[in-house]
Amino acid sequence: MAQDADDTVPNEALLYTDDLTEADVIALTEFLDRRLEEMAGRHPEGSDEHAAAVGFSRLVAMDGLQLRDYVNAWRDVEHRHEYPVPENALRQEIHFGWIHLCQAVAGWSGHAEFNAARWRVLRWFCPQHQEFVEAATGDAWTCAEPDEPTTGTWRPAAHP
C-alpha cells in the first residue's frame, strides 16, 4: 500500500502485505473470475458444478471488493500512528483477506497467467513485523507453542 496501483510491477516479488496495491487485488480477482467463468462454462446451467463455480465467483468478487476498500483505506491511516487501533485493524483485515484470496487461487498455480511472485500467502505485514515474529518464534511458523503440554486440567474442559 506504500505504492500506487499504477506502480505495481507484475513479476516483482511481494514480501509484505503493507506493499499490496489495489492493482494486485484487481489482477488476482480478475484471474480468478476468468478461471471460474471457464469452469462454469464447462458444465450445463443448472448443474451443481455450474452453480458452485458461479457462487464461488460471486464470493471472490465480494472478497476482492472488500479487500480493495481496505487497501484504499490503508492509505488514509498508514502514517497516522496517533490512531494505532484503526491502523492495526486494517493491516489485519488486509493480511487475512489477501491470504484468503491466495488460498483460493493456489489451485491454478500451474496456469500460464499465474503470477507466482505476487499471488502467494504472505507471513508479515512489514519488515518490523517480520523482525518481531522471527525474534519471538525463530524459524518455527506455527500457531501452537512448541512445548505446550498436551495434558492439563483445562484441556478436557476447553474442547469437549
PDB file of C-alpha atoms in Angstrom:
ATOM      1  CA  MET A   1       0.000   0.000   0.000  1.00  0.00           C
ATOM      2  CA  ALA A   2       3.038   2.173   0.001  1.00  0.00           C
ATOM      3  CA  GLN A   3       2.840   2.398  -3.794  1.00  0.00           C
ATOM      4  CA  ASP A   4       0.098   3.479  -6.150  1.00  0.00           C
ATOM      5  CA  ALA A   5      -1.848   0.920  -8.156  1.00  0.00           C
ATOM      6  CA  ASP A   6      -0.157   2.087 -11.372  1.00  0.00           C
ATOM      7  CA  ASP A   7       3.288   1.395  -9.886  1.00  0.00           C
ATOM      8  CA  THR A   8       2.769  -2.340  -9.429  1.00  0.00           C
ATOM      9  CA  VAL A   9       5.425  -4.442 -11.129  1.00  0.00           C
ATOM     10  CA  PRO A  10       3.695  -7.716 -12.109  1.00  0.00           C
ATOM     11  CA  ASN A  11       6.576 -10.139 -11.517  1.00  0.00           C
ATOM     12  CA  GLU A  12       8.296  -8.292  -8.686  1.00  0.00           C
ATOM     13  CA  ALA A  13       8.181 -10.414  -5.542  1.00  0.00           C
ATOM     14  CA  LEU A  14       5.690  -9.245  -2.948  1.00  0.00           C
ATOM     15  CA  LEU A  15       7.108  -9.642   0.569  1.00  0.00           C
ATOM     16  CA  TYR A  16       4.734  -7.756   2.876  1.00  0.00           C
ATOM     17  CA  THR A  17       1.006  -7.108   2.861  1.00  0.00           C
ATOM     18  CA  ASP A  18       1.735  -3.437   3.583  1.00  0.00           C
ATOM     19  CA  ASP A  19       3.027  -3.285  -0.013  1.00  0.00           C
ATOM     20  CA  LEU A  20      -0.188  -4.559  -1.611  1.00  0.00           C
ATOM     21  CA  THR A  21      -1.859  -2.272  -4.111  1.00  0.00           C
ATOM     22  CA  GLU A  22      -5.353  -2.141  -5.486  1.00  0.00           C
ATOM     23  CA  ALA A  23      -3.874  -3.348  -8.796  1.00  0.00           C
ATOM     24  CA  ASP A  24      -2.645  -6.534  -7.078  1.00  0.00           C
ATOM     25  CA  VAL A  25      -6.130  -7.289  -5.805  1.00  0.00           C
ATOM     26  CA  ILE A  26      -7.748  -6.480  -9.163  1.00  0.00           C
ATOM     27  CA  ALA A  27      -5.306  -8.675 -11.092  1.00  0.00           C
ATOM     28  CA  LEU A  28      -5.812 -11.642  -8.768  1.00  0.00           C
ATOM     29  CA  THR A  29      -9.609 -11.390  -8.657  1.00  0.00           C
ATOM     30  CA  GLU A  30      -9.866 -10.931 -12.437  1.00  0.00           C
ATOM     31  CA  PHE A  31      -7.684 -14.017 -12.946  1.00  0.00           C
ATOM     32  CA  LEU A  32      -9.904 -15.999 -10.579  1.00  0.00           C
ATOM     33  CA  ASP A  33     -13.038 -14.691 -12.277  1.00  0.00           C
ATOM     34  CA  ARG A  34     -11.789 -15.852 -15.696  1.00  0.00           C
ATOM     35  CA  ARG A  35     -10.883 -19.311 -14.373  1.00  0.00           C
ATOM     36  CA  LEU A  36     -14.235 -19.711 -12.626  1.00  0.00           C
ATOM     37  CA  GLU A  37     -16.082 -18.484 -15.719  1.00  0.00           C
ATOM     38  CA  GLU A  38     -14.257 -21.147 -17.761  1.00  0.00           C
ATOM     39  CA  MET A  39     -15.179 -23.747 -15.160  1.00  0.00           C
ATOM     40  CA  ALA A  40     -18.838 -22.724 -15.158  1.00  0.00           C
ATOM     41  CA  GLY A  41     -18.864 -22.811 -18.976  1.00  0.00           C
ATOM     42  CA  ARG A  42     -17.759 -26.452 -18.989  1.00  0.00           C
ATOM     43  CA  HIS A  43     -20.902 -27.501 -17.138  1.00  0.00           C
ATOM     44  CA  PRO A  44     -24.555 -27.126 -18.112  1.00  0.00           C
ATOM     45  CA  GLU A  45     -26.502 -24.341 -16.475  1.00  0.00           C
ATOM     46  CA  GLY A  46     -28.472 -25.716 -13.555  1.00  0.00           C
ATOM     47  CA  SER A  47     -25.871 -28.350 -12.674  1.00  0.00           C
ATOM     48  CA  ASP A  48     -24.248 -28.425  -9.255  1.00  0.00           C
ATOM     49  CA  GLU A  49     -20.832 -27.781 -10.804  1.00  0.00           C
ATOM     50  CA  HIS A  50     -22.061 -24.693 -12.666  1.00  0.00           C
ATOM     51  CA  ALA A  51     -23.800 -23.363  -9.557  1.00  0.00           C
ATOM     52  CA  ALA A  52     -20.676 -23.927  -7.440  1.00  0.00           C
ATOM     53  CA  ALA A  53     -18.429 -22.095  -9.923  1.00  0.00           C
ATOM     54  CA  VAL A  54     -20.850 -19.167 -10.219  1.00  0.00           C
ATOM     55  CA  GLY A  55     -21.340 -18.996  -6.443  1.00  0.00           C
ATOM     56  CA  PHE A  56     -17.622 -19.115  -5.752  1.00  0.00           C
ATOM     57  CA  SER A  57     -17.080 -16.434  -8.388  1.00  0.00           C
ATOM     58  CA  ARG A  58     -19.523 -14.152  -6.569  1.00  0.00           C
ATOM     59  CA  LEU A  59     -17.779 -14.771  -3.239  1.00  0.00           C
ATOM     60  CA  VAL A  60     -14.392 -13.968  -4.782  1.00  0.00           C
ATOM     61  CA  ALA A  61     -15.803 -10.768  -6.299  1.00  0.00           C
ATOM     62  CA  MET A  62     -17.193  -9.655  -2.917  1.00  0.00           C
ATOM     63  CA  ASP A  63     -13.969 -10.529  -1.091  1.00  0.00           C
ATOM     64  CA  GLY A  64     -11.984  -8.678  -3.752  1.00  0.00           C
ATOM     65  CA  LEU A  65     -14.116  -5.547  -3.426  1.00  0.00           C
ATOM     66  CA  GLN A  66     -13.815  -5.599   0.337  1.00  0.00           C
ATOM     67  CA  LEU A  67     -10.047  -6.076   0.154  1.00  0.00           C
ATOM     68  CA  ARG A  68      -9.753  -3.216  -2.351  1.00  0.00           C
ATOM     69  CA  ASP A  69     -11.673  -0.983   0.067  1.00  0.00           C
ATOM     70  CA  TYR A  70      -9.288  -1.933   2.883  1.00  0.00           C
ATOM     71  CA  VAL A  71      -6.216  -1.339   0.701  1.00  0.00           C
ATOM     72  CA  ASN A  72      -7.505   2.111  -0.263  1.00  0.00           C
ATOM     73  CA  ALA A  73      -8.459   2.948   3.334  1.00  0.00           C
ATOM     74  CA  TRP A  74      -4.945   1.968   4.379  1.00  0.00           C
ATOM     75  CA  ARG A  75      -3.583   4.983   2.528  1.00  0.00           C
ATOM     76  CA  ASP A  76      -5.571   7.227   4.886  1.00  0.00           C
ATOM     77  CA  VAL A  77      -4.147   5.739   8.096  1.00  0.00           C
ATOM     78  CA  GLU A  78      -0.778   4.319   7.002  1.00  0.00           C
ATOM     79  CA  HIS A  79       1.323   7.038   8.619  1.00  0.00           C
ATOM     80  CA  ARG A  80      -1.152   8.261  11.228  1.00  0.00           C
ATOM     81  CA  HIS A  81       0.326   6.487  14.231  1.00  0.00           C
ATOM     82  CA  GLU A  82      -1.812   8.504  16.617  1.00  0.00           C
ATOM     83  CA  TYR A  83      -4.603   6.076  15.667  1.00  0.00           C
ATOM     84  CA  PRO A  84      -2.984   2.648  16.240  1.00  0.00           C
ATOM     85  CA  VAL A  85      -6.215   0.658  16.518  1.00  0.00           C
ATOM     86  CA  PRO A  86      -7.601   1.502  13.051  1.00  0.00           C
ATOM     87  CA  GLU A  87      -4.125   1.108  11.565  1.00  0.00           C
ATOM     88  CA  ASN A  88      -3.607  -2.351  13.037  1.00  0.00           C
ATOM     89  CA  ALA A  89      -7.181  -3.450  12.354  1.00  0.00           C
ATOM     90  CA  LEU A  90      -6.801  -2.512   8.684  1.00  0.00           C
ATOM     91  CA  ARG A  91      -3.457  -4.280   8.496  1.00  0.00           C
ATOM     92  CA  GLN A  92      -5.018  -7.465   9.841  1.00  0.00           C
ATOM     93  CA  GLU A  93      -8.021  -7.280   7.516  1.00  0.00           C
ATOM     94  CA  ILE A  94      -5.729  -6.770   4.521  1.00  0.00           C
ATOM     95  CA  HIS A  95      -3.370  -9.535   5.620  1.00  0.00           C
ATOM     96  CA  PHE A  96      -6.064 -12.148   6.152  1.00  0.00           C
ATOM     97  CA  GLY A  97      -8.102 -11.036   3.133  1.00  0.00           C
ATOM     98  CA  TRP A  98      -5.032 -11.495   0.937  1.00  0.00           C
ATOM     99  CA  ILE A  99      -4.368 -14.932   2.456  1.00  0.00           C
ATOM    100  CA  HIS A 100      -7.972 -15.905   1.687  1.00  0.00           C
ATOM    101  CA  LEU A 101      -7.698 -14.901  -1.978  1.00  0.00           C
ATOM    102  CA  CYS A 102      -4.257 -16.512  -2.372  1.00  0.00           C
ATOM    103  CA  GLN A 103      -5.592 -19.782  -0.997  1.00  0.00           C
ATOM    104  CA  ALA A 104      -8.463 -19.601  -3.490  1.00  0.00           C
ATOM    105  CA  VAL A 105      -6.121 -19.024  -6.453  1.00  0.00           C
ATOM    106  CA  ALA A 106      -3.496 -21.607  -5.413  1.00  0.00           C
ATOM    107  CA  GLY A 107      -5.182 -24.373  -7.404  1.00  0.00           C
ATOM    108  CA  TRP A 108      -4.284 -22.577 -10.637  1.00  0.00           C
ATOM    109  CA  SER A 109      -0.588 -22.118  -9.799  1.00  0.00           C
ATOM    110  CA  GLY A 110       0.411 -24.049 -12.933  1.00  0.00           C
ATOM    111  CA  HIS A 111      -1.551 -21.743 -15.243  1.00  0.00           C
ATOM    112  CA  ALA A 112       0.483 -19.622 -17.686  1.00  0.00           C
ATOM    113  CA  GLU A 113      -1.080 -16.372 -16.388  1.00  0.00           C
ATOM    114  CA  PHE A 114      -0.473 -17.199 -12.717  1.00  0.00           C
ATOM    115  CA  ASN A 115       1.751 -14.585 -11.031  1.00  0.00           C
ATOM    116  CA  ALA A 116       3.709 -16.708  -8.556  1.00  0.00           C
ATOM    117  CA  ALA A 117       5.850 -13.765  -7.425  1.00  0.00           C
ATOM    118  CA  ARG A 118       2.869 -11.807  -6.106  1.00  0.00           C
ATOM    119  CA  TRP A 119      -0.055 -14.204  -5.601  1.00  0.00           C
ATOM    120  CA  ARG A 120       1.179 -16.064  -2.573  1.00  0.00           C
ATOM    121  CA  VAL A 121       0.407 -16.215   1.120  1.00  0.00           C
ATOM    122  CA  LEU A 122       2.483 -13.619   2.937  1.00  0.00           C
ATOM    123  CA  ARG A 123       3.657 -14.077   6.516  1.00  0.00           C
ATOM    124  CA  TRP A 124       4.287 -10.485   7.515  1.00  0.00           C
ATOM    125  CA  PHE A 125       2.733  -7.029   7.350  1.00  0.00           C
ATOM    126  CA  CYS A 126       6.046  -5.157   7.127  1.00  0.00           C
ATOM    127  CA  PRO A 127       9.780  -5.563   7.915  1.00  0.00           C
ATOM    128  CA  GLN A 128       9.219  -4.603  11.576  1.00  0.00           C
ATOM    129  CA  HIS A 129       6.540  -7.284  11.922  1.00  0.00           C
ATOM    130  CA  GLN A 130       8.913  -9.829  10.362  1.00  0.00           C
ATOM    131  CA  GLU A 131      11.677  -8.919  12.839  1.00  0.00           C
ATOM    132  CA  PHE A 132       9.273  -9.143  15.779  1.00  0.00           C
ATOM    133  CA  VAL A 133       7.866 -12.539  14.754  1.00  0.00           C
ATOM    134  CA  GLU A 134      11.271 -14.019  13.952  1.00  0.00           C
ATOM    135  CA  ALA A 135      12.679 -12.823  17.279  1.00  0.00           C
ATOM    136  CA  ALA A 136       9.742 -14.369  19.124  1.00  0.00           C
ATOM    137  CA  THR A 137       9.460 -17.657  17.217  1.00  0.00           C
ATOM    138  CA  GLY A 138      12.731 -18.236  15.401  1.00  0.00           C
ATOM    139  CA  ASP A 139      12.125 -20.238  12.250  1.00  0.00           C
ATOM    140  CA  ALA A 140       9.018 -22.003  13.572  1.00  0.00           C
ATOM    141  CA  TRP A 141       5.851 -20.857  11.815  1.00  0.00           C
ATOM    142  CA  THR A 142       3.077 -22.323  13.861  1.00  0.00           C
ATOM    143  CA  CYS A 143       0.073 -21.214  15.827  1.00  0.00           C
ATOM    144  CA  ALA A 144       0.864 -23.584  18.722  1.00  0.00           C
ATOM    145  CA  GLU A 145       3.622 -23.247  21.282  1.00  0.00           C
ATOM    146  CA  PRO A 146       6.259 -25.945  20.662  1.00  0.00           C
ATOM    147  CA  ASP A 147       6.447 -27.141  24.272  1.00  0.00           C
ATOM    148  CA  GLU A 148       2.805 -26.631  25.126  1.00  0.00           C
ATOM    149  CA  PRO A 149       1.648 -29.542  27.277  1.00  0.00           C
ATOM    150  CA  THR A 150      -0.929 -31.860  25.768  1.00  0.00           C
ATOM    151  CA  THR A 151      -2.445 -32.627  29.147  1.00  0.00           C
ATOM    152  CA  GLY A 152      -3.715 -30.435  31.900  1.00  0.00           C
ATOM    153  CA  THR A 153      -6.810 -29.607  33.850  1.00  0.00           C
ATOM    154  CA  TRP A 154      -8.042 -27.005  31.380  1.00  0.00           C
ATOM    155  CA  ARG A 155      -7.743 -29.054  28.167  1.00  0.00           C
ATOM    156  CA  PRO A 156     -10.640 -31.523  28.581  1.00  0.00           C
ATOM    157  CA  ALA A 157     -12.995 -28.723  29.571  1.00  0.00           C
ATOM    158  CA  ALA A 158     -11.829 -26.354  26.827  1.00  0.00           C
ATOM    159  CA  HIS A 159     -12.867 -28.533  23.898  1.00  0.00           C
ATOM    160  CA  PRO A 160     -15.403 -31.196  24.868  1.00  0.00           C
TER     161      PRO A 160
END
